[in-house]
PDB file of C-alpha atoms and ligand atoms in Angstrom:
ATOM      1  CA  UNK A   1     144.490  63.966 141.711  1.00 48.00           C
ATOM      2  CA  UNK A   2     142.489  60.943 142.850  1.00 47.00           C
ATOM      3  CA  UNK A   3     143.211  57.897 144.600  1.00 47.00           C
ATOM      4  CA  UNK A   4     143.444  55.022 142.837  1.00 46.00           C
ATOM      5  CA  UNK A   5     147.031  53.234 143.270  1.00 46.00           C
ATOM      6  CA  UNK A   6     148.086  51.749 139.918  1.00 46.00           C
ATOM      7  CA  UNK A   7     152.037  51.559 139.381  1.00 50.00           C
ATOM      8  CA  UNK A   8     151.730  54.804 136.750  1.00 52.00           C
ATOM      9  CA  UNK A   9     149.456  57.221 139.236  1.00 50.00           C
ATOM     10  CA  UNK A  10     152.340  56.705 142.005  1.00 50.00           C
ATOM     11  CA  UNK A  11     155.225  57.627 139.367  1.00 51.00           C
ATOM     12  CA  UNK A  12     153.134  60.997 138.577  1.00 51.00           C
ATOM     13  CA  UNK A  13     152.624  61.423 142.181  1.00 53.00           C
ATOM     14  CA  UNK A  14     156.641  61.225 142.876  1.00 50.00           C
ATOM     15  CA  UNK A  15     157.511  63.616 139.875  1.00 51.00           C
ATOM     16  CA  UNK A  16     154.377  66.133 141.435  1.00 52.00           C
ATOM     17  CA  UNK A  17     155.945  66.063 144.897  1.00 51.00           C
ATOM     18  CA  UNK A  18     159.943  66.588 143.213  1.00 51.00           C
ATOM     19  CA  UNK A  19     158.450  69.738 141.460  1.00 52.00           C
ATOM     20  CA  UNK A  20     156.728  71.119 144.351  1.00 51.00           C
ATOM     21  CA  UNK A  21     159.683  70.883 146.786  1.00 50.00           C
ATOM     22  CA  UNK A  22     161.845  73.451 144.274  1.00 51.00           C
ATOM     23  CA  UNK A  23     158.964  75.725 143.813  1.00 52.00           C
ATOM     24  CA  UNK A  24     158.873  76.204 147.587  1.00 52.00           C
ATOM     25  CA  UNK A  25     162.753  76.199 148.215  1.00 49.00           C
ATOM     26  CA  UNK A  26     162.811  79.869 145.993  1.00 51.00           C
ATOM     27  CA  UNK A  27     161.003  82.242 148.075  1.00 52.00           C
ATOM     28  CA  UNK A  28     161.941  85.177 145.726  1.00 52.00           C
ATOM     29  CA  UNK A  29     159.711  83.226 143.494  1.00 54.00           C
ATOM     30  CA  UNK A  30     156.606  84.841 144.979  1.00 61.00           C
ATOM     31  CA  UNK A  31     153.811  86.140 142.324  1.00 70.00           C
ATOM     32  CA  UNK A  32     152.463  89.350 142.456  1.00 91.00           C
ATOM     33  CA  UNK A  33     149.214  89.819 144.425  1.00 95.00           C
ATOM     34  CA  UNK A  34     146.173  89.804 141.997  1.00 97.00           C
ATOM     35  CA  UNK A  35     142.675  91.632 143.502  1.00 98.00           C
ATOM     36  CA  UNK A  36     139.145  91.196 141.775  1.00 98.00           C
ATOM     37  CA  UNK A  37     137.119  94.135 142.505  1.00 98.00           C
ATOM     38  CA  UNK A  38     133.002  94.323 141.434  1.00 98.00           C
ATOM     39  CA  UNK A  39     131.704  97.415 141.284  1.00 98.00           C
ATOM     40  CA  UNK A  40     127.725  97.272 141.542  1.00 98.00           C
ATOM     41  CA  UNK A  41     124.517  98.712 141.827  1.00 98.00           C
ATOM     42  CA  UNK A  42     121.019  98.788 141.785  1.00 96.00           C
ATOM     43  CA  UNK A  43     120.639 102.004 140.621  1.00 93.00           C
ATOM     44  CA  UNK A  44     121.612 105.472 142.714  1.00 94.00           C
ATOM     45  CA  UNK A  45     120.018 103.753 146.325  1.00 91.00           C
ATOM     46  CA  UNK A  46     122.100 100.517 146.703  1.00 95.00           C
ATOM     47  CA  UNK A  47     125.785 100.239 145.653  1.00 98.00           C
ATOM     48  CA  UNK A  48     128.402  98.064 146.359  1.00 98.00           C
ATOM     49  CA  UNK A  49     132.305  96.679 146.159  1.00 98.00           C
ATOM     50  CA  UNK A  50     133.290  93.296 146.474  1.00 98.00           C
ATOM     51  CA  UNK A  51     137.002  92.523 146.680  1.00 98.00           C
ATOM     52  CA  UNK A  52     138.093  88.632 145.932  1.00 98.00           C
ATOM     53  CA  UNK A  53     140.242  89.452 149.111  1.00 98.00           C
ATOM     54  CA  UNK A  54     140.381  92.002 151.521  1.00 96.00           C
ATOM     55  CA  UNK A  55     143.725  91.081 152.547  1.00 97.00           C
ATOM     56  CA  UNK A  56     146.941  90.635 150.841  1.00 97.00           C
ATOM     57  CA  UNK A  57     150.751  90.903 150.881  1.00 96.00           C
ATOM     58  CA  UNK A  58     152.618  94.008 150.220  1.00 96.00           C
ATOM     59  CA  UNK A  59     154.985  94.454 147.331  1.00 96.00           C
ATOM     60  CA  UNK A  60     153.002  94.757 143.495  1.00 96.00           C
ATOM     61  CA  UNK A  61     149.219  94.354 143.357  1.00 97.00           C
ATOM     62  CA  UNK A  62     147.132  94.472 140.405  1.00 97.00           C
ATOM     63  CA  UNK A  63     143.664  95.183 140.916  1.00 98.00           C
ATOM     64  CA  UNK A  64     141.245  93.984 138.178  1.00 98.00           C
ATOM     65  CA  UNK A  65     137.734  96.162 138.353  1.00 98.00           C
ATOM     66  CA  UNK A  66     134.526  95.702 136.471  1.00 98.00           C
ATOM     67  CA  UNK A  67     131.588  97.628 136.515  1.00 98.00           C
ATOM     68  CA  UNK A  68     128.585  95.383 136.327  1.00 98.00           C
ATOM     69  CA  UNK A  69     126.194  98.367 136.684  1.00 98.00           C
ATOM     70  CA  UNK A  70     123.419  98.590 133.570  1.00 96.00           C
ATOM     71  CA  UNK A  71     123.655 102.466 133.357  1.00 96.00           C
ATOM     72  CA  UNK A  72     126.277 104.240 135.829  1.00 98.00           C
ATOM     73  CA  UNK A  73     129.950 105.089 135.726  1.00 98.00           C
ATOM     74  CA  UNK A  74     131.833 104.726 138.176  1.00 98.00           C
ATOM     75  CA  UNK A  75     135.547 105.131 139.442  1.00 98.00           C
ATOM     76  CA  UNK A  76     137.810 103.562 141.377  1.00 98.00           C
ATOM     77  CA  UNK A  77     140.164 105.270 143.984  1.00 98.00           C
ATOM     78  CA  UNK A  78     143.001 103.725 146.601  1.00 98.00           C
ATOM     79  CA  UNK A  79     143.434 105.326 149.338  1.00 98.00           C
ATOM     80  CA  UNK A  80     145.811 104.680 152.092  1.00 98.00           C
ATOM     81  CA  UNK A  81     143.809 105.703 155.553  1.00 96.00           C
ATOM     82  CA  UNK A  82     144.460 103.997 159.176  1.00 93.00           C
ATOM     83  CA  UNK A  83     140.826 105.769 159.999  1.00 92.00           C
ATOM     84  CA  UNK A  84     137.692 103.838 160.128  1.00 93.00           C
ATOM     85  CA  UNK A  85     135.661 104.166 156.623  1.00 92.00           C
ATOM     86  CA  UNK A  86     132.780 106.624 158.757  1.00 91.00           C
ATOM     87  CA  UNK A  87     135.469 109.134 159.948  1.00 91.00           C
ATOM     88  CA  UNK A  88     136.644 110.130 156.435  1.00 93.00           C
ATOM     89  CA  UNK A  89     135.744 113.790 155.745  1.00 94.00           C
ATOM     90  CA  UNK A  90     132.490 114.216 153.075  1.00 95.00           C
ATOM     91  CA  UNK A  91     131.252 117.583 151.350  1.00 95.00           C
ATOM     92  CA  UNK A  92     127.707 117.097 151.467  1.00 95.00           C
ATOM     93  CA  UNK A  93     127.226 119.786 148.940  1.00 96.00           C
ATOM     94  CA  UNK A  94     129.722 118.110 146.104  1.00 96.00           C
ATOM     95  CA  UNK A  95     128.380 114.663 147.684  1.00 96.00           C
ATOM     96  CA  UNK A  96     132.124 113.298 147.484  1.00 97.00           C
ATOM     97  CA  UNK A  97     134.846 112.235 150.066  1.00 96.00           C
ATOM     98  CA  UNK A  98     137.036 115.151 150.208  1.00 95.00           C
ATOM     99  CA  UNK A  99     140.357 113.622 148.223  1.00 93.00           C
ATOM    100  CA  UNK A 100     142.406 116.752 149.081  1.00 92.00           C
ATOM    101  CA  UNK A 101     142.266 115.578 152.906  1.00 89.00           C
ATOM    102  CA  UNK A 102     143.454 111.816 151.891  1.00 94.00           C
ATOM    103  CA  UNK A 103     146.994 110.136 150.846  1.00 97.00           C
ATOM    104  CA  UNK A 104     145.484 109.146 147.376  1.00 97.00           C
ATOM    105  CA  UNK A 105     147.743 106.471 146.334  1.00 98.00           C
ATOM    106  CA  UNK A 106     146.536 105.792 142.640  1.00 98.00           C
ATOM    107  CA  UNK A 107     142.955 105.810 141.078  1.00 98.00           C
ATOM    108  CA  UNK A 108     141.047 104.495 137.750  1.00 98.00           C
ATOM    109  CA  UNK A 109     138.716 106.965 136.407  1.00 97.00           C
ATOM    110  CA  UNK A 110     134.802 106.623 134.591  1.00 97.00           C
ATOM    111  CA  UNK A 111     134.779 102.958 134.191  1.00 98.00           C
ATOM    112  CA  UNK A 112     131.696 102.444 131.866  1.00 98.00           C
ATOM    113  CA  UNK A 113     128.910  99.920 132.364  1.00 98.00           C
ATOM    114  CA  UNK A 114     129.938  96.842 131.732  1.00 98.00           C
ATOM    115  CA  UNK A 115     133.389  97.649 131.024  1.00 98.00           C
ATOM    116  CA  UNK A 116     136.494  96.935 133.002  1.00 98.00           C
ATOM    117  CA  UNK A 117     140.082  98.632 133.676  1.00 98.00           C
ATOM    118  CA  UNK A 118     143.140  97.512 135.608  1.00 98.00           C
ATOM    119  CA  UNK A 119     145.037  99.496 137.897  1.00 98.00           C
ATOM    120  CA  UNK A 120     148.726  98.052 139.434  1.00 97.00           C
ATOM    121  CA  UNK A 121     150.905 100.130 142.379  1.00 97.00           C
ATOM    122  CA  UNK A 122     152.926  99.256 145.075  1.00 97.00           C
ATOM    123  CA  UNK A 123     151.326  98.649 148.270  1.00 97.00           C
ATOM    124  CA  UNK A 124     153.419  99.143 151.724  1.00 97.00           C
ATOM    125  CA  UNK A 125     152.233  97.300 154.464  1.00 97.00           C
ATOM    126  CA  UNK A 126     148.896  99.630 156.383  1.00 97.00           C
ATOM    127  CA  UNK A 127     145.274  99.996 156.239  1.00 98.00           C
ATOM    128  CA  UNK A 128     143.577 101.134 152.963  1.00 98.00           C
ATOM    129  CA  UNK A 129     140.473 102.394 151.836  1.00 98.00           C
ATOM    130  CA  UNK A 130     138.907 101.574 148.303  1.00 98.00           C
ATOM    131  CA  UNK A 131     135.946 103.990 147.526  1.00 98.00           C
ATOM    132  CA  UNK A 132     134.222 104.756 144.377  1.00 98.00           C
ATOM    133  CA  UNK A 133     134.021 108.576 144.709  1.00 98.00           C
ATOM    134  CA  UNK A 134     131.067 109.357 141.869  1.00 98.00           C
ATOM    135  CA  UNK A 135     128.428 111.868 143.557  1.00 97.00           C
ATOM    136  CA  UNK A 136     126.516 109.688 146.232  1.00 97.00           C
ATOM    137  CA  UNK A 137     128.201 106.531 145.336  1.00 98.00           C
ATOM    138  CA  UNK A 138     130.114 106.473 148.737  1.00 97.00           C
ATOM    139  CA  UNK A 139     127.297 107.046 150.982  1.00 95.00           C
ATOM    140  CA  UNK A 140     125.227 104.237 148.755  1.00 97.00           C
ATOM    141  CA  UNK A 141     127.786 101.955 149.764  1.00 97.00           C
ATOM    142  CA  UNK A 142     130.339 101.744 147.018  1.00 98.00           C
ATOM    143  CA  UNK A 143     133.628 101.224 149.670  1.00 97.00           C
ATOM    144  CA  UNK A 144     135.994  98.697 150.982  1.00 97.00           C
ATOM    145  CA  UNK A 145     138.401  98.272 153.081  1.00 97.00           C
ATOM    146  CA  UNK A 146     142.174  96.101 152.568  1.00 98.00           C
ATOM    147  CA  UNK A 147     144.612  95.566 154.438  1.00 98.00           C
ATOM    148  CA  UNK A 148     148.157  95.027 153.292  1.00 97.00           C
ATOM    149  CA  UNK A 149     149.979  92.914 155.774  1.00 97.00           C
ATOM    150  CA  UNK A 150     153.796  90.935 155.711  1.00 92.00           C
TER     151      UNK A 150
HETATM  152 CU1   CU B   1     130.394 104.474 141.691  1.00 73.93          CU
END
């Protein structure tokens, strides 16, 4: 809105400020927590996920992920984990984070390149750990971390 002070701008202002007050005054009125999540790489030696926040409320989240990658599928897992993202267990045969060993909450499977899928659960308040689990994408650097906090 910008500043200028004509009679009609300050009757818009008053009716902004009336609609505002009720919105606030209904705190079961709360949306949903909404994450964008980029999954990309440069090829097998440099991969990466970007979260539009790495913190958000509990209660329903949807996470929106897109694969931005020219040629490579890849996955996208939630995992609830208090441990720092180096201590988690890996196979180094299979190349993977071994899922057995982690509280897996929910997970979106071969997103194509270019594509996108959405994924929506219930977060309780904790630490978790997002990791694309694709042979060597974990170790290229396709993990982050969110935290889920009241
Ligand atoms: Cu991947």
């Amino acid at each position: 809105m910008n500043t200028s002070t004509g009679p009609h701008k300050c009757a818009m202002r008053g009716a902004f400020l009336i609609a505002t007050a009720v919105t606030l005054a209904e705190p079961s009125a709360r949306a949903d927590e909404m994450v964008a999540v980029v999954l990309a790489d440069k090829g097998m030696e440099s991969m990466r996920m970007e979260l539009s926040t790495m913190q958000i409320k509990p209660g329903k989240v949807t996470f929106n992920v897109t694969n931005t990658s020219q040629s490579l599928v890849h996955e996208f897992v939630v995992v609830k984990s208090d441990k720092p993202i180096e201590s988690l267990l890996y196979n180094e045969d299979e190349k993977e984070i071994k899922e057995d060993a982690l509280e897996v909450v929910n997970e979106i499977e071969d997103i194509e390149p270019g594509k996108s899928g959405t994924l929506t659960v219930n977060l309780e308040p904790g630490s978790y750990i997002l990791l694309c689990n694709k042979a060597g994408h974990f170790k290229a650097g396709m993990v982050s971390h969110l935290t889920v906090i009241e």
